[in-house]
Structures are given as C-alpha cells and as structure tokens.
PDB file of N, CA and C in Angstrom:
ATOM      1  N   UNK A   1       0.820  -1.188   0.000  1.00  0.00           N
ATOM      2  CA  UNK A   1       0.000   0.000   0.000  1.00  0.00           C
ATOM      3  C   UNK A   1       0.863   1.250   0.000  1.00  0.00           C
ATOM      4  N   UNK A   2       1.916   1.217   0.779  1.00  0.00           N
ATOM      5  CA  UNK A   2       2.795   2.376   0.859  1.00  0.00           C
ATOM      6  C   UNK A   2       3.413   2.671  -0.504  1.00  0.00           C
ATOM      7  N   UNK A   3       3.822   1.632  -1.193  1.00  0.00           N
ATOM      8  CA  UNK A   3       4.404   1.827  -2.523  1.00  0.00           C
ATOM      9  C   UNK A   3       3.361   2.367  -3.491  1.00  0.00           C
ATOM     10  N   UNK A   4       2.144   1.875  -3.386  1.00  0.00           N
ATOM     11  CA  UNK A   4       1.085   2.380  -4.260  1.00  0.00           C
ATOM     12  C   UNK A   4       0.878   3.874  -4.044  1.00  0.00           C
ATOM     13  N   UNK A   5       0.921   4.294  -2.790  1.00  0.00           N
ATOM     14  CA  UNK A   5       0.784   5.721  -2.488  1.00  0.00           C
ATOM     15  C   UNK A   5       1.965   6.508  -3.042  1.00  0.00           C
ATOM     16  N   UNK A   6       3.162   5.989  -2.828  1.00  0.00           N
ATOM     17  CA  UNK A   6       4.357   6.677  -3.311  1.00  0.00           C
ATOM     18  C   UNK A   6       4.380   6.742  -4.830  1.00  0.00           C
ATOM     19  N   UNK A   7       3.887   5.695  -5.473  1.00  0.00           N
ATOM     20  CA  UNK A   7       3.904   5.636  -6.930  1.00  0.00           C
ATOM     21  C   UNK A   7       2.787   6.466  -7.558  1.00  0.00           C
ATOM     22  N   UNK A   8       1.755   6.770  -6.787  1.00  0.00           N
ATOM     23  CA  UNK A   8       0.635   7.524  -7.352  1.00  0.00           C
ATOM     24  C   UNK A   8       0.941   9.013  -7.486  1.00  0.00           C
ATOM     25  N   UNK A   9       1.981   9.468  -6.851  1.00  0.00           N
ATOM     26  CA  UNK A   9       2.370  10.871  -6.952  1.00  0.00           C
ATOM     27  C   UNK A   9       2.903  11.189  -8.334  1.00  0.00           C
ATOM     28  N   UNK A  10       3.336  12.386  -8.516  1.00  0.00           N
ATOM     29  CA  UNK A  10       3.841  12.833  -9.817  1.00  0.00           C
ATOM     30  C   UNK A  10       5.139  12.162 -10.200  1.00  0.00           C
ATOM     31  N   UNK A  11       6.238  12.810  -9.940  1.00  0.00           N
ATOM     32  CA  UNK A  11       7.549  12.322 -10.358  1.00  0.00           C
ATOM     33  C   UNK A  11       8.032  11.206  -9.432  1.00  0.00           C
ATOM     34  N   UNK A  12       8.591  10.170 -10.001  1.00  0.00           N
ATOM     35  CA  UNK A  12       9.104   9.039  -9.237  1.00  0.00           C
ATOM     36  C   UNK A  12      10.623   9.157  -9.127  1.00  0.00           C
ATOM     37  N   UNK A  13      11.146   8.878  -7.962  1.00  0.00           N
ATOM     38  CA  UNK A  13      12.598   8.875  -7.807  1.00  0.00           C
ATOM     39  C   UNK A  13      13.111   7.447  -7.961  1.00  0.00           C
ATOM     40  N   UNK A  14      14.381   7.330  -8.282  1.00  0.00           N
ATOM     41  CA  UNK A  14      14.980   6.005  -8.432  1.00  0.00           C
ATOM     42  C   UNK A  14      14.928   5.249  -7.111  1.00  0.00           C
ATOM     43  N   UNK A  15      15.083   5.961  -6.016  1.00  0.00           N
ATOM     44  CA  UNK A  15      15.050   5.313  -4.710  1.00  0.00           C
ATOM     45  C   UNK A  15      13.680   4.697  -4.431  1.00  0.00           C
ATOM     46  N   UNK A  16      12.622   5.451  -4.728  1.00  0.00           N
ATOM     47  CA  UNK A  16      11.262   4.941  -4.503  1.00  0.00           C
ATOM     48  C   UNK A  16      11.009   3.730  -5.393  1.00  0.00           C
ATOM     49  N   UNK A  17      11.366   3.824  -6.652  1.00  0.00           N
ATOM     50  CA  UNK A  17      11.166   2.706  -7.574  1.00  0.00           C
ATOM     51  C   UNK A  17      11.930   1.466  -7.124  1.00  0.00           C
ATOM     52  N   UNK A  18      13.168   1.658  -6.689  1.00  0.00           N
ATOM     53  CA  UNK A  18      13.983   0.527  -6.255  1.00  0.00           C
ATOM     54  C   UNK A  18      13.381  -0.130  -5.020  1.00  0.00           C
ATOM     55  N   UNK A  19      13.009   0.675  -4.045  1.00  0.00           N
ATOM     56  CA  UNK A  19      12.427   0.117  -2.820  1.00  0.00           C
ATOM     57  C   UNK A  19      11.113  -0.601  -3.101  1.00  0.00           C
ATOM     58  N   UNK A  20      10.302  -0.057  -3.976  1.00  0.00           N
ATOM     59  CA  UNK A  20       9.042  -0.712  -4.338  1.00  0.00           C
ATOM     60  C   UNK A  20       9.299  -2.008  -5.113  1.00  0.00           C
ATOM     61  N   UNK A  21      10.363  -2.040  -5.903  1.00  0.00           N
ATOM     62  CA  UNK A  21      10.733  -3.270  -6.607  1.00  0.00           C
ATOM     63  C   UNK A  21      11.130  -4.351  -5.609  1.00  0.00           C
ATOM     64  N   UNK A  22      11.848  -3.963  -4.572  1.00  0.00           N
ATOM     65  CA  UNK A  22      12.244  -4.913  -3.528  1.00  0.00           C
ATOM     66  C   UNK A  22      11.004  -5.460  -2.824  1.00  0.00           C
ATOM     67  N   UNK A  23      10.052  -4.581  -2.515  1.00  0.00           N
ATOM     68  CA  UNK A  23       8.811  -5.014  -1.858  1.00  0.00           C
ATOM     69  C   UNK A  23       8.046  -5.981  -2.760  1.00  0.00           C
ATOM     70  N   UNK A  24       7.956  -5.665  -4.039  1.00  0.00           N
ATOM     71  CA  UNK A  24       7.239  -6.535  -4.978  1.00  0.00           C
ATOM     72  C   UNK A  24       7.922  -7.898  -5.065  1.00  0.00           C
ATOM     73  N   UNK A  25       9.241  -7.895  -5.097  1.00  0.00           N
ATOM     74  CA  UNK A  25      10.017  -9.124  -5.249  1.00  0.00           C
ATOM     75  C   UNK A  25      10.022  -9.961  -3.970  1.00  0.00           C
ATOM     76  N   UNK A  26      10.443  -9.372  -2.874  1.00  0.00           N
ATOM     77  CA  UNK A  26      10.595 -10.133  -1.635  1.00  0.00           C
ATOM     78  C   UNK A  26       9.286 -10.281  -0.867  1.00  0.00           C
ATOM     79  N   UNK A  27       8.504  -9.224  -0.824  1.00  0.00           N
ATOM     80  CA  UNK A  27       7.286  -9.253  -0.027  1.00  0.00           C
ATOM     81  C   UNK A  27       6.127  -9.950  -0.693  1.00  0.00           C
ATOM     82  N   UNK A  28       6.009  -9.768  -2.006  1.00  0.00           N
ATOM     83  CA  UNK A  28       4.846 -10.291  -2.720  1.00  0.00           C
ATOM     84  C   UNK A  28       5.178 -11.407  -3.706  1.00  0.00           C
ATOM     85  N   UNK A  29       6.464 -11.603  -3.992  1.00  0.00           N
ATOM     86  CA  UNK A  29       6.848 -12.620  -4.959  1.00  0.00           C
ATOM     87  C   UNK A  29       6.419 -12.283  -6.380  1.00  0.00           C
ATOM     88  N   UNK A  30       6.195 -11.006  -6.647  1.00  0.00           N
ATOM     89  CA  UNK A  30       5.730 -10.547  -7.955  1.00  0.00           C
ATOM     90  C   UNK A  30       6.939 -10.128  -8.799  1.00  0.00           C
ATOM     91  N   UNK A  31       7.519 -11.117  -9.483  1.00  0.00           N
ATOM     92  CA  UNK A  31       8.724 -10.875 -10.276  1.00  0.00           C
ATOM     93  C   UNK A  31       8.475  -9.880 -11.406  1.00  0.00           C
ATOM     94  N   UNK A  32       7.339 -10.008 -12.061  1.00  0.00           N
ATOM     95  CA  UNK A  32       7.061  -9.144 -13.208  1.00  0.00           C
ATOM     96  C   UNK A  32       6.950  -7.681 -12.798  1.00  0.00           C
ATOM     97  N   UNK A  33       6.263  -7.413 -11.706  1.00  0.00           N
ATOM     98  CA  UNK A  33       6.138  -6.036 -11.235  1.00  0.00           C
ATOM     99  C   UNK A  33       7.506  -5.502 -10.822  1.00  0.00           C
ATOM    100  N   UNK A  34       8.268  -6.321 -10.128  1.00  0.00           N
ATOM    101  CA  UNK A  34       9.605  -5.901  -9.702  1.00  0.00           C
ATOM    102  C   UNK A  34      10.464  -5.554 -10.912  1.00  0.00           C
ATOM    103  N   UNK A  35      10.446  -6.412 -11.927  1.00  0.00           N
ATOM    104  CA  UNK A  35      11.249  -6.151 -13.125  1.00  0.00           C
ATOM    105  C   UNK A  35      10.773  -4.903 -13.853  1.00  0.00           C
ATOM    106  N   UNK A  36       9.480  -4.682 -13.873  1.00  0.00           N
ATOM    107  CA  UNK A  36       8.934  -3.487 -14.517  1.00  0.00           C
ATOM    108  C   UNK A  36       9.423  -2.217 -13.808  1.00  0.00           C
ATOM    109  N   UNK A  37       9.403  -2.240 -12.492  1.00  0.00           N
ATOM    110  CA  UNK A  37       9.880  -1.081 -11.730  1.00  0.00           C
ATOM    111  C   UNK A  37      11.377  -0.866 -11.924  1.00  0.00           C
ATOM    112  N   UNK A  38      12.129  -1.950 -11.965  1.00  0.00           N
ATOM    113  CA  UNK A  38      13.577  -1.839 -12.168  1.00  0.00           C
ATOM    114  C   UNK A  38      13.896  -1.270 -13.549  1.00  0.00           C
ATOM    115  N   UNK A  39      13.113  -1.628 -14.542  1.00  0.00           N
ATOM    116  CA  UNK A  39      13.333  -1.093 -15.884  1.00  0.00           C
ATOM    117  C   UNK A  39      13.073   0.412 -15.934  1.00  0.00           C
ATOM    118  N   UNK A  40      12.119   0.869 -15.136  1.00  0.00           N
ATOM    119  CA  UNK A  40      11.828   2.306 -15.085  1.00  0.00           C
ATOM    120  C   UNK A  40      12.990   3.091 -14.489  1.00  0.00           C
ATOM    121  N   UNK A  41      13.706   2.469 -13.562  1.00  0.00           N
ATOM    122  CA  UNK A  41      14.837   3.146 -12.914  1.00  0.00           C
ATOM    123  C   UNK A  41      15.870   3.573 -13.937  1.00  0.00           C
ATOM    124  N   UNK A  42      16.252   2.664 -14.810  1.00  0.00           N
ATOM    125  CA  UNK A  42      17.326   2.971 -15.760  1.00  0.00           C
ATOM    126  C   UNK A  42      16.891   3.965 -16.830  1.00  0.00           C
ATOM    127  N   UNK A  43      15.585   4.152 -16.978  1.00  0.00           N
ATOM    128  CA  UNK A  43      15.090   5.121 -17.952  1.00  0.00           C
ATOM    129  C   UNK A  43      15.089   6.547 -17.408  1.00  0.00           C
ATOM    130  N   UNK A  44      15.127   6.682 -16.072  1.00  0.00           N
ATOM    131  CA  UNK A  44      15.143   8.015 -15.474  1.00  0.00           C
ATOM    132  C   UNK A  44      16.541   8.623 -15.592  1.00  0.00           C
ATOM    133  N   UNK A  45      16.579   9.886 -15.910  1.00  0.00           N
ATOM    134  CA  UNK A  45      17.852  10.587 -16.038  1.00  0.00           C
ATOM    135  C   UNK A  45      18.327  11.054 -14.666  1.00  0.00           C
ATOM    136  N   UNK A  46      19.596  10.823 -14.373  1.00  0.00           N
ATOM    137  CA  UNK A  46      20.219  11.361 -13.162  1.00  0.00           C
ATOM    138  C   UNK A  46      21.727  11.285 -13.317  1.00  0.00           C
ATOM    139  N   UNK A  47      22.412  12.018 -12.475  1.00  0.00           N
ATOM    140  CA  UNK A  47      23.868  12.032 -12.561  1.00  0.00           C
ATOM    141  C   UNK A  47      24.488  10.807 -11.889  1.00  0.00           C
ATOM    142  N   UNK A  48      23.750  10.186 -10.979  1.00  0.00           N
ATOM    143  CA  UNK A  48      24.261   9.019 -10.267  1.00  0.00           C
ATOM    144  C   UNK A  48      23.806   7.734 -10.948  1.00  0.00           C
ATOM    145  N   UNK A  49      24.708   6.781 -11.009  1.00  0.00           N
ATOM    146  CA  UNK A  49      24.367   5.484 -11.603  1.00  0.00           C
ATOM    147  C   UNK A  49      24.219   4.388 -10.545  1.00  0.00           C
ATOM    148  N   UNK A  50      24.246   4.763  -9.291  1.00  0.00           N
ATOM    149  CA  UNK A  50      24.179   3.774  -8.206  1.00  0.00           C
ATOM    150  C   UNK A  50      22.932   2.906  -8.311  1.00  0.00           C
ATOM    151  N   UNK A  51      21.773   3.521  -8.465  1.00  0.00           N
ATOM    152  CA  UNK A  51      20.539   2.746  -8.536  1.00  0.00           C
ATOM    153  C   UNK A  51      20.408   2.027  -9.871  1.00  0.00           C
ATOM    154  N   UNK A  52      20.984   2.575 -10.926  1.00  0.00           N
ATOM    155  CA  UNK A  52      20.985   1.878 -12.215  1.00  0.00           C
ATOM    156  C   UNK A  52      21.727   0.550 -12.085  1.00  0.00           C
ATOM    157  N   UNK A  53      22.901   0.606 -11.485  1.00  0.00           N
ATOM    158  CA  UNK A  53      23.709  -0.604 -11.320  1.00  0.00           C
ATOM    159  C   UNK A  53      22.994  -1.621 -10.442  1.00  0.00           C
ATOM    160  N   UNK A  54      22.398  -1.146  -9.357  1.00  0.00           N
ATOM    161  CA  UNK A  54      21.659  -2.047  -8.465  1.00  0.00           C
ATOM    162  C   UNK A  54      20.459  -2.654  -9.186  1.00  0.00           C
ATOM    163  N   UNK A  55      19.797  -1.862 -10.024  1.00  0.00           N
ATOM    164  CA  UNK A  55      18.639  -2.352 -10.778  1.00  0.00           C
ATOM    165  C   UNK A  55      19.063  -3.450 -11.751  1.00  0.00           C
ATOM    166  N   UNK A  56      20.182  -3.260 -12.434  1.00  0.00           N
ATOM    167  CA  UNK A  56      20.673  -4.289 -13.356  1.00  0.00           C
ATOM    168  C   UNK A  56      21.019  -5.574 -12.608  1.00  0.00           C
ATOM    169  N   UNK A  57      21.676  -5.436 -11.449  1.00  0.00           N
ATOM    170  CA  UNK A  57      22.047  -6.616 -10.671  1.00  0.00           C
ATOM    171  C   UNK A  57      20.811  -7.364 -10.184  1.00  0.00           C
ATOM    172  N   UNK A  58      19.835  -6.625  -9.662  1.00  0.00           N
ATOM    173  CA  UNK A  58      18.624  -7.272  -9.161  1.00  0.00           C
ATOM    174  C   UNK A  58      17.822  -7.896 -10.296  1.00  0.00           C
ATOM    175  N   UNK A  59      17.790  -7.259 -11.445  1.00  0.00           N
ATOM    176  CA  UNK A  59      17.108  -7.842 -12.606  1.00  0.00           C
ATOM    177  C   UNK A  59      17.751  -9.168 -12.990  1.00  0.00           C
ATOM    178  N   UNK A  60      19.059  -9.220 -12.937  1.00  0.00           N
ATOM    179  CA  UNK A  60      19.780 -10.460 -13.238  1.00  0.00           C
ATOM    180  C   UNK A  60      19.424 -11.550 -12.236  1.00  0.00           C
ATOM    181  N   UNK A  61      19.350 -11.201 -10.973  1.00  0.00           N
ATOM    182  CA  UNK A  61      18.981 -12.158  -9.936  1.00  0.00           C
ATOM    183  C   UNK A  61      17.560 -12.670 -10.168  1.00  0.00           C
ATOM    184  N   UNK A  62      16.651 -11.758 -10.484  1.00  0.00           N
ATOM    185  CA  UNK A  62      15.256 -12.145 -10.740  1.00  0.00           C
ATOM    186  C   UNK A  62      15.165 -13.092 -11.926  1.00  0.00           C
ATOM    187  N   UNK A  63      15.898 -12.786 -12.990  1.00  0.00           N
ATOM    188  CA  UNK A  63      15.876 -13.645 -14.173  1.00  0.00           C
ATOM    189  C   UNK A  63      16.366 -15.059 -13.838  1.00  0.00           C
ATOM    190  N   UNK A  64      17.443 -15.148 -13.050  1.00  0.00           N
ATOM    191  CA  UNK A  64      17.978 -16.455 -12.659  1.00  0.00           C
ATOM    192  C   UNK A  64      16.978 -17.225 -11.808  1.00  0.00           C
ATOM    193  N   UNK A  65      16.350 -16.541 -10.865  1.00  0.00           N
ATOM    194  CA  UNK A  65      15.383 -17.213 -10.000  1.00  0.00           C
ATOM    195  C   UNK A  65      14.158 -17.676 -10.779  1.00  0.00           C
ATOM    196  N   UNK A  66      13.690 -16.848 -11.697  1.00  0.00           N
ATOM    197  CA  UNK A  66      12.543 -17.248 -12.526  1.00  0.00           C
ATOM    198  C   UNK A  66      12.880 -18.474 -13.362  1.00  0.00           C
ATOM    199  N   UNK A  67      14.061 -18.464 -13.944  1.00  0.00           N
ATOM    200  CA  UNK A  67      14.497 -19.584 -14.772  1.00  0.00           C
ATOM    201  C   UNK A  67      14.599 -20.861 -13.944  1.00  0.00           C
ATOM    202  N   UNK A  68      15.151 -20.744 -12.754  1.00  0.00           N
ATOM    203  CA  UNK A  68      15.276 -21.903 -11.878  1.00  0.00           C
ATOM    204  C   UNK A  68      13.905 -22.429 -11.466  1.00  0.00           C
ATOM    205  N   UNK A  69      12.970 -21.551 -11.159  1.00  0.00           N
ATOM    206  CA  UNK A  69      11.621 -21.987 -10.784  1.00  0.00           C
ATOM    207  C   UNK A  69      10.934 -22.702 -11.938  1.00  0.00           C
ATOM    208  N   UNK A  70      11.118 -22.197 -13.169  1.00  0.00           N
ATOM    209  CA  UNK A  70      10.524 -22.852 -14.329  1.00  0.00           C
ATOM    210  C   UNK A  70      11.102 -24.257 -14.523  1.00  0.00           C
ATOM    211  N   UNK A  71      12.434 -24.383 -14.354  1.00  0.00           N
ATOM    212  CA  UNK A  71      13.073 -25.687 -14.502  1.00  0.00           C
ATOM    213  C   UNK A  71      12.562 -26.676 -13.455  1.00  0.00           C
ATOM    214  N   UNK A  72      12.448 -26.225 -12.216  1.00  0.00           N
ATOM    215  CA  UNK A  72      11.961 -27.094 -11.149  1.00  0.00           C
ATOM    216  C   UNK A  72      10.506 -27.495 -11.389  1.00  0.00           C
ATOM    217  N   UNK A  73       9.724 -26.573 -11.900  1.00  0.00           N
ATOM    218  CA  UNK A  73       8.320 -26.864 -12.185  1.00  0.00           C
ATOM    219  C   UNK A  73       8.209 -27.907 -13.290  1.00  0.00           C
ATOM    220  N   UNK A  74       9.034 -27.769 -14.328  1.00  0.00           N
ATOM    221  CA  UNK A  74       9.013 -28.741 -15.428  1.00  0.00           C
ATOM    222  C   UNK A  74       9.424 -30.120 -14.948  1.00  0.00           C
ATOM    223  N   UNK A  75      10.417 -30.180 -14.042  1.00  0.00           N
ATOM    224  CA  UNK A  75      10.846 -31.473 -13.513  1.00  0.00           C
ATOM    225  C   UNK A  75       9.762 -32.112 -12.669  1.00  0.00           C
ATOM    226  N   UNK A  76       9.006 -31.314 -11.938  1.00  0.00           N
ATOM    227  CA  UNK A  76       7.971 -31.830 -11.048  1.00  0.00           C
ATOM    228  C   UNK A  76       6.726 -32.280 -11.808  1.00  0.00           C
ATOM    229  N   UNK A  77       6.428 -31.661 -12.934  1.00  0.00           N
ATOM    230  CA  UNK A  77       5.216 -32.000 -13.690  1.00  0.00           C
ATOM    231  C   UNK A  77       5.183 -33.452 -14.152  1.00  0.00           C
ATOM    232  N   UNK A  78       6.250 -33.986 -14.770  1.00  0.00           N
ATOM    233  CA  UNK A  78       6.194 -35.393 -15.192  1.00  0.00           C
ATOM    234  C   UNK A  78       6.042 -36.351 -14.005  1.00  0.00           C
ATOM    235  N   UNK A  79       6.681 -36.059 -12.879  1.00  0.00           N
ATOM    236  CA  UNK A  79       6.574 -36.909 -11.711  1.00  0.00           C
ATOM    237  C   UNK A  79       5.146 -36.934 -11.189  1.00  0.00           C
ATOM    238  N   UNK A  80       4.476 -35.794 -11.216  1.00  0.00           N
ATOM    239  CA  UNK A  80       3.101 -35.732 -10.748  1.00  0.00           C
ATOM    240  C   UNK A  80       2.192 -36.528 -11.686  1.00  0.00           C
ATOM    241  N   UNK A  81       2.476 -36.509 -12.965  1.00  0.00           N
ATOM    242  CA  UNK A  81       1.667 -37.227 -13.939  1.00  0.00           C
ATOM    243  C   UNK A  81       1.877 -38.735 -13.837  1.00  0.00           C
ATOM    244  N   UNK A  82       3.052 -39.178 -13.389  1.00  0.00           N
ATOM    245  CA  UNK A  82       3.372 -40.597 -13.282  1.00  0.00           C
ATOM    246  C   UNK A  82       2.715 -41.264 -12.076  1.00  0.00           C
ATOM    247  N   UNK A  83       2.371 -40.502 -11.052  1.00  0.00           N
ATOM    248  CA  UNK A  83       1.790 -41.086  -9.843  1.00  0.00           C
ATOM    249  C   UNK A  83       0.415 -41.657 -10.153  1.00  0.00           C
ATOM    250  N   UNK A  84       0.154 -42.882  -9.739  1.00  0.00           N
ATOM    251  CA  UNK A  84      -1.162 -43.486  -9.986  1.00  0.00           C
ATOM    252  C   UNK A  84      -2.220 -42.852  -9.095  1.00  0.00           C
ATOM    253  N   UNK A  85      -3.409 -42.769  -9.608  1.00  0.00           N
ATOM    254  CA  UNK A  85      -4.526 -42.204  -8.842  1.00  0.00           C
ATOM    255  C   UNK A  85      -5.013 -43.252  -7.861  1.00  0.00           C
ATOM    256  N   UNK A  86      -5.344 -42.841  -6.666  1.00  0.00           N
ATOM    257  CA  UNK A  86      -5.837 -43.766  -5.635  1.00  0.00           C
ATOM    258  C   UNK A  86      -7.327 -43.841  -5.643  1.00  0.00           C
TER     259      UNK A  86
END
C-alpha cells in the first residue's frame, strides 16, 4: 500500500522505484512487477548510476530465480503425472 501511495504521486525517484521493486520481489513474490519497476529506474535521467547498477544486478537475480523456478516446475510435472490415482 505504501508503494502504491508513493507511486501515485507525480515524479518518481529512483530510490522509490527501487524500494518498491524490492517489496514486490521479496514481499509479494511478484517478479514481473519488480522487473517493470527496475526497468523504469534505468530510464530516469540522473547524474548518479548507483541505482541503475543495483537495478541491473537485481534484474539479473530475478531472471535467474525465474528460470530456476521454471526448470523445477518442469521437472515436477512429469513426476506428478506418473503417480497413480488412488
């Protein structure tokens, strides 16, 4: 809710976007929303690249975790299909 309020205002800062991305990722498990917010960070103009670099790193982590979850899900699906119905 706090992020929704912060995001509903006019101009967004990189800090607000980054913190809301963390909340979406860790608090809600919403990878897509987190990645969307991180992409907005790098599009904002500023003299500092600190949040840009952090956004790229976190995006990479999210991509790896999503890929790993998909692989684990694919491995589990055939096993579930092989179990006989009782």
